[in-house]
mmCIF file of C-alpha atoms in Angstrom:
data_model
loop_
_atom_site.group_PDB
_atom_site.id
_atom_site.type_symbol
_atom_site.label_atom_id
_atom_site.label_comp_id
_atom_site.label_asym_id
_atom_site.label_seq_id
_atom_site.Cartn_x
_atom_site.Cartn_y
_atom_site.Cartn_z
ATOM 1 C CA UNK A 9 20.272 9.947 13.249
ATOM 2 C CA UNK A 10 19.893 7.865 16.382
ATOM 3 C CA UNK A 11 17.407 5.015 16.407
ATOM 4 C CA UNK A 12 16.328 5.750 19.994
ATOM 5 C CA UNK A 13 14.637 8.946 18.737
ATOM 6 C CA UNK A 14 12.469 6.942 16.354
ATOM 7 C CA UNK A 15 8.813 6.275 17.160
ATOM 8 C CA UNK A 16 6.009 4.264 15.572
ATOM 9 C CA UNK A 17 2.533 5.392 14.580
ATOM 10 C CA UNK A 18 -0.161 2.810 13.837
ATOM 11 C CA UNK A 19 -2.665 3.698 11.140
ATOM 12 C CA UNK A 20 -2.759 7.374 10.087
ATOM 13 C CA UNK A 21 -2.749 6.970 6.338
ATOM 14 C CA UNK A 22 -4.054 10.525 6.087
ATOM 15 C CA UNK A 23 -0.801 12.305 6.928
ATOM 16 C CA UNK A 24 0.493 14.148 3.845
ATOM 17 C CA UNK A 25 4.004 12.657 4.142
ATOM 18 C CA UNK A 26 2.609 9.121 4.399
ATOM 19 C CA UNK A 27 0.398 9.640 1.353
ATOM 20 C CA UNK A 28 3.310 11.085 -0.614
ATOM 21 C CA UNK A 29 5.580 8.140 0.265
ATOM 22 C CA UNK A 30 2.887 5.624 -0.695
ATOM 23 C CA UNK A 31 2.244 7.418 -3.987
ATOM 24 C CA UNK A 32 5.977 7.378 -4.702
ATOM 25 C CA UNK A 33 6.013 3.656 -3.876
ATOM 26 C CA UNK A 34 3.230 3.120 -6.444
ATOM 27 C CA UNK A 35 5.244 5.070 -9.044
ATOM 28 C CA UNK A 36 8.447 3.109 -8.392
ATOM 29 C CA UNK A 37 6.624 -0.181 -8.740
ATOM 30 C CA UNK A 38 5.142 1.023 -12.032
ATOM 31 C CA UNK A 39 8.668 1.825 -13.281
ATOM 32 C CA UNK A 40 10.066 -1.589 -12.369
ATOM 33 C CA UNK A 41 7.196 -4.083 -12.679
ATOM 34 C CA UNK A 42 4.715 -4.795 -15.449
ATOM 35 C CA UNK A 43 1.101 -4.125 -14.473
ATOM 36 C CA UNK A 44 0.116 -7.807 -14.328
ATOM 37 C CA UNK A 45 2.988 -8.499 -11.889
ATOM 38 C CA UNK A 46 2.394 -5.513 -9.613
ATOM 39 C CA UNK A 47 0.823 -6.260 -6.226
ATOM 40 C CA UNK A 48 1.462 -2.974 -4.412
ATOM 41 C CA UNK A 49 -1.559 -1.788 -2.421
ATOM 42 C CA UNK A 50 -3.027 1.683 -2.825
ATOM 43 C CA UNK A 51 -4.078 3.837 0.127
ATOM 44 C CA UNK A 52 -7.674 2.581 0.048
ATOM 45 C CA UNK A 53 -6.540 -1.068 0.117
ATOM 46 C CA UNK A 54 -4.212 -0.335 3.047
ATOM 47 C CA UNK A 55 -7.273 0.789 5.039
ATOM 48 C CA UNK A 56 -9.001 -2.593 4.834
ATOM 49 C CA UNK A 57 -9.686 -4.343 8.159
ATOM 50 C CA UNK A 58 -7.223 -7.166 7.412
ATOM 51 C CA UNK A 59 -4.341 -4.675 7.086
ATOM 52 C CA UNK A 60 -2.359 -3.125 9.959
ATOM 53 C CA UNK A 61 -0.301 -0.135 8.826
ATOM 54 C CA UNK A 62 2.695 1.341 10.656
ATOM 55 C CA UNK A 63 4.872 4.368 9.978
ATOM 56 C CA UNK A 64 8.262 5.113 11.540
ATOM 57 C CA UNK A 65 9.111 8.699 12.460
ATOM 58 C CA UNK A 66 11.983 10.726 13.862
ATOM 59 C CA UNK A 67 10.403 13.781 15.427
ATOM 60 C CA UNK A 68 8.292 15.092 12.519
ATOM 61 C CA UNK A 69 10.173 13.314 9.696
ATOM 62 C CA UNK A 70 8.728 10.190 8.107
ATOM 63 C CA UNK A 71 11.428 7.515 7.886
ATOM 64 C CA UNK A 72 9.361 4.763 6.297
ATOM 65 C CA UNK A 73 6.311 2.542 6.493
ATOM 66 C CA UNK A 74 5.281 -1.092 6.496
ATOM 67 C CA UNK A 75 2.012 -3.027 6.648
ATOM 68 C CA UNK A 76 0.948 -6.452 7.840
ATOM 69 C CA UNK A 77 -1.839 -8.307 6.017
ATOM 70 C CA UNK A 78 -3.776 -11.026 7.820
ATOM 71 C CA UNK A 79 -4.320 -14.126 5.682
ATOM 72 C CA UNK A 80 -5.093 -16.850 8.226
ATOM 73 C CA UNK A 81 -4.698 -17.288 11.988
ATOM 74 C CA UNK A 82 -1.182 -18.593 11.442
ATOM 75 C CA UNK A 83 -0.169 -16.573 8.336
ATOM 76 C CA UNK A 84 0.508 -12.876 7.703
ATOM 77 C CA UNK A 85 2.107 -11.034 4.793
ATOM 78 C CA UNK A 86 4.418 -8.023 4.687
ATOM 79 C CA UNK A 87 3.015 -5.278 2.444
ATOM 80 C CA UNK A 88 4.102 -1.770 1.438
ATOM 81 C CA UNK A 89 7.508 -1.757 3.123
ATOM 82 C CA UNK A 90 9.136 1.472 1.956
ATOM 83 C CA UNK A 91 11.913 3.732 3.244
ATOM 84 C CA UNK A 92 11.650 7.471 2.619
ATOM 85 C CA UNK A 93 14.233 8.449 -0.029
ATOM 86 C CA UNK A 94 16.107 10.811 2.322
ATOM 87 C CA UNK A 95 16.741 7.939 4.755
ATOM 88 C CA UNK A 96 17.834 5.103 2.438
ATOM 89 C CA UNK A 97 20.926 3.196 3.650
ATOM 90 C CA UNK A 98 20.555 4.486 7.195
ATOM 91 C CA UNK A 99 19.134 1.358 8.824
ATOM 92 C CA UNK A 100 15.475 2.237 8.324
ATOM 93 C CA UNK A 101 14.647 -0.770 6.122
ATOM 94 C CA UNK A 102 16.172 -3.128 8.668
ATOM 95 C CA UNK A 103 14.201 -1.507 11.483
ATOM 96 C CA UNK A 104 10.962 -1.706 9.470
ATOM 97 C CA UNK A 105 11.553 -5.399 8.880
ATOM 98 C CA UNK A 106 12.501 -6.145 12.502
ATOM 99 C CA UNK A 107 9.417 -4.305 13.734
ATOM 100 C CA UNK A 108 7.007 -6.129 11.456
ATOM 101 C CA UNK A 109 8.564 -9.491 12.404
ATOM 102 C CA UNK A 110 8.165 -8.615 16.106
ATOM 103 C CA UNK A 111 4.595 -7.446 15.485
ATOM 104 C CA UNK A 112 3.687 -10.653 13.629
ATOM 105 C CA UNK A 113 5.153 -12.734 16.466
ATOM 106 C CA UNK A 114 3.250 -10.754 19.107
ATOM 107 C CA UNK A 115 0.004 -11.354 17.185
ATOM 108 C CA UNK A 116 0.639 -15.111 17.272
ATOM 109 C CA UNK A 117 1.387 -15.715 13.607
ATOM 110 C CA UNK A 118 3.533 -18.753 12.813
ATOM 111 C CA UNK A 119 4.559 -17.698 9.317
ATOM 112 C CA UNK A 120 5.352 -14.372 7.727
ATOM 113 C CA UNK A 121 5.392 -14.274 3.931
ATOM 114 C CA UNK A 122 5.972 -11.687 1.244
ATOM 115 C CA UNK A 123 5.991 -11.106 -2.483
ATOM 116 C CA UNK A 124 8.608 -8.956 -4.169
ATOM 117 C CA UNK A 125 10.050 -8.421 -7.602
ATOM 118 C CA UNK A 126 12.593 -10.722 -9.219
ATOM 119 C CA UNK A 127 14.349 -7.863 -11.074
ATOM 120 C CA UNK A 128 17.694 -6.338 -10.058
ATOM 121 C CA UNK A 129 15.943 -3.284 -8.617
ATOM 122 C CA UNK A 130 14.532 -5.506 -5.851
ATOM 123 C CA UNK A 131 17.811 -7.293 -5.047
ATOM 124 C CA UNK A 132 18.666 -5.131 -1.995
ATOM 125 C CA UNK A 133 15.260 -5.920 -0.511
ATOM 126 C CA UNK A 134 15.633 -9.645 -1.199
ATOM 127 C CA UNK A 135 19.090 -9.585 0.423
ATOM 128 C CA UNK A 136 17.647 -7.896 3.516
ATOM 129 C CA UNK A 137 14.946 -10.562 3.779
ATOM 130 C CA UNK A 138 17.476 -13.374 3.348
ATOM 131 C CA UNK A 139 19.702 -11.805 6.019
ATOM 132 C CA UNK A 140 16.754 -12.003 8.429
ATOM 133 C CA UNK A 141 16.068 -15.687 7.784
ATOM 134 C CA UNK A 142 13.496 -15.563 5.008
ATOM 135 C CA UNK A 143 13.627 -18.362 2.450
ATOM 136 C CA UNK A 144 12.201 -18.578 -1.047
ATOM 137 C CA UNK A 145 8.847 -20.359 -1.255
ATOM 138 C CA UNK A 146 5.950 -21.036 -3.582
ATOM 139 C CA UNK A 147 3.181 -18.488 -4.199
ATOM 140 C CA UNK A 148 0.603 -18.234 -1.416
ATOM 141 C CA UNK A 149 -2.871 -16.798 -0.972
ATOM 142 C CA UNK A 150 -4.195 -15.646 -4.335
ATOM 143 C CA UNK A 151 -0.768 -15.148 -5.926
ATOM 144 C CA UNK A 152 0.307 -17.217 -8.939
ATOM 145 C CA UNK A 153 3.735 -18.102 -10.345
ATOM 146 C CA UNK A 154 5.146 -15.210 -12.303
ATOM 147 C CA UNK A 155 8.724 -14.763 -13.598
ATOM 148 C CA UNK A 156 8.640 -11.133 -12.388
ATOM 149 C CA UNK A 157 7.923 -12.060 -8.763
ATOM 150 C CA UNK A 158 9.478 -14.103 -5.995
ATOM 151 C CA UNK A 159 7.887 -15.272 -2.774
ATOM 152 C CA UNK A 160 9.586 -15.602 0.578
ATOM 153 C CA UNK A 161 8.642 -17.055 3.951
ATOM 154 C CA UNK A 162 9.890 -16.845 7.526
ATOM 155 C CA UNK A 163 8.878 -19.339 10.208
ATOM 156 C CA UNK A 164 8.163 -17.428 13.429
#
């Protein structure tokens, strides 16, 4: 699959494939994180005004999605970054991350942060973030220290 055939859609949380991927994301987080350590947003939360949601498509196939949460004029957070199962290990996760970094920069943010799990299941995601210059940091916003979570930050 060639990346030049990929296209972005902003918003549109009503598409059946998007809803299915987000529901699967919720289920995966429930399998790998205890309830008190789970910060995945549901579809209603992703529709809040402080959230910008993007999906990546190839023709009519959903490749993945990612959201950007506004915290402050200088700070945004990556939320709900998920690759569709059929497209794992095909460069989609990297493209999602690159796009959301570019989007945060274009909106004038100076920092991009995220929260993810500390368990082995989340190691590939943490490695991807580290590869793109993210560093571990302290909790931010309304997060608190939790042995099941790690926090990362990228200066833009």
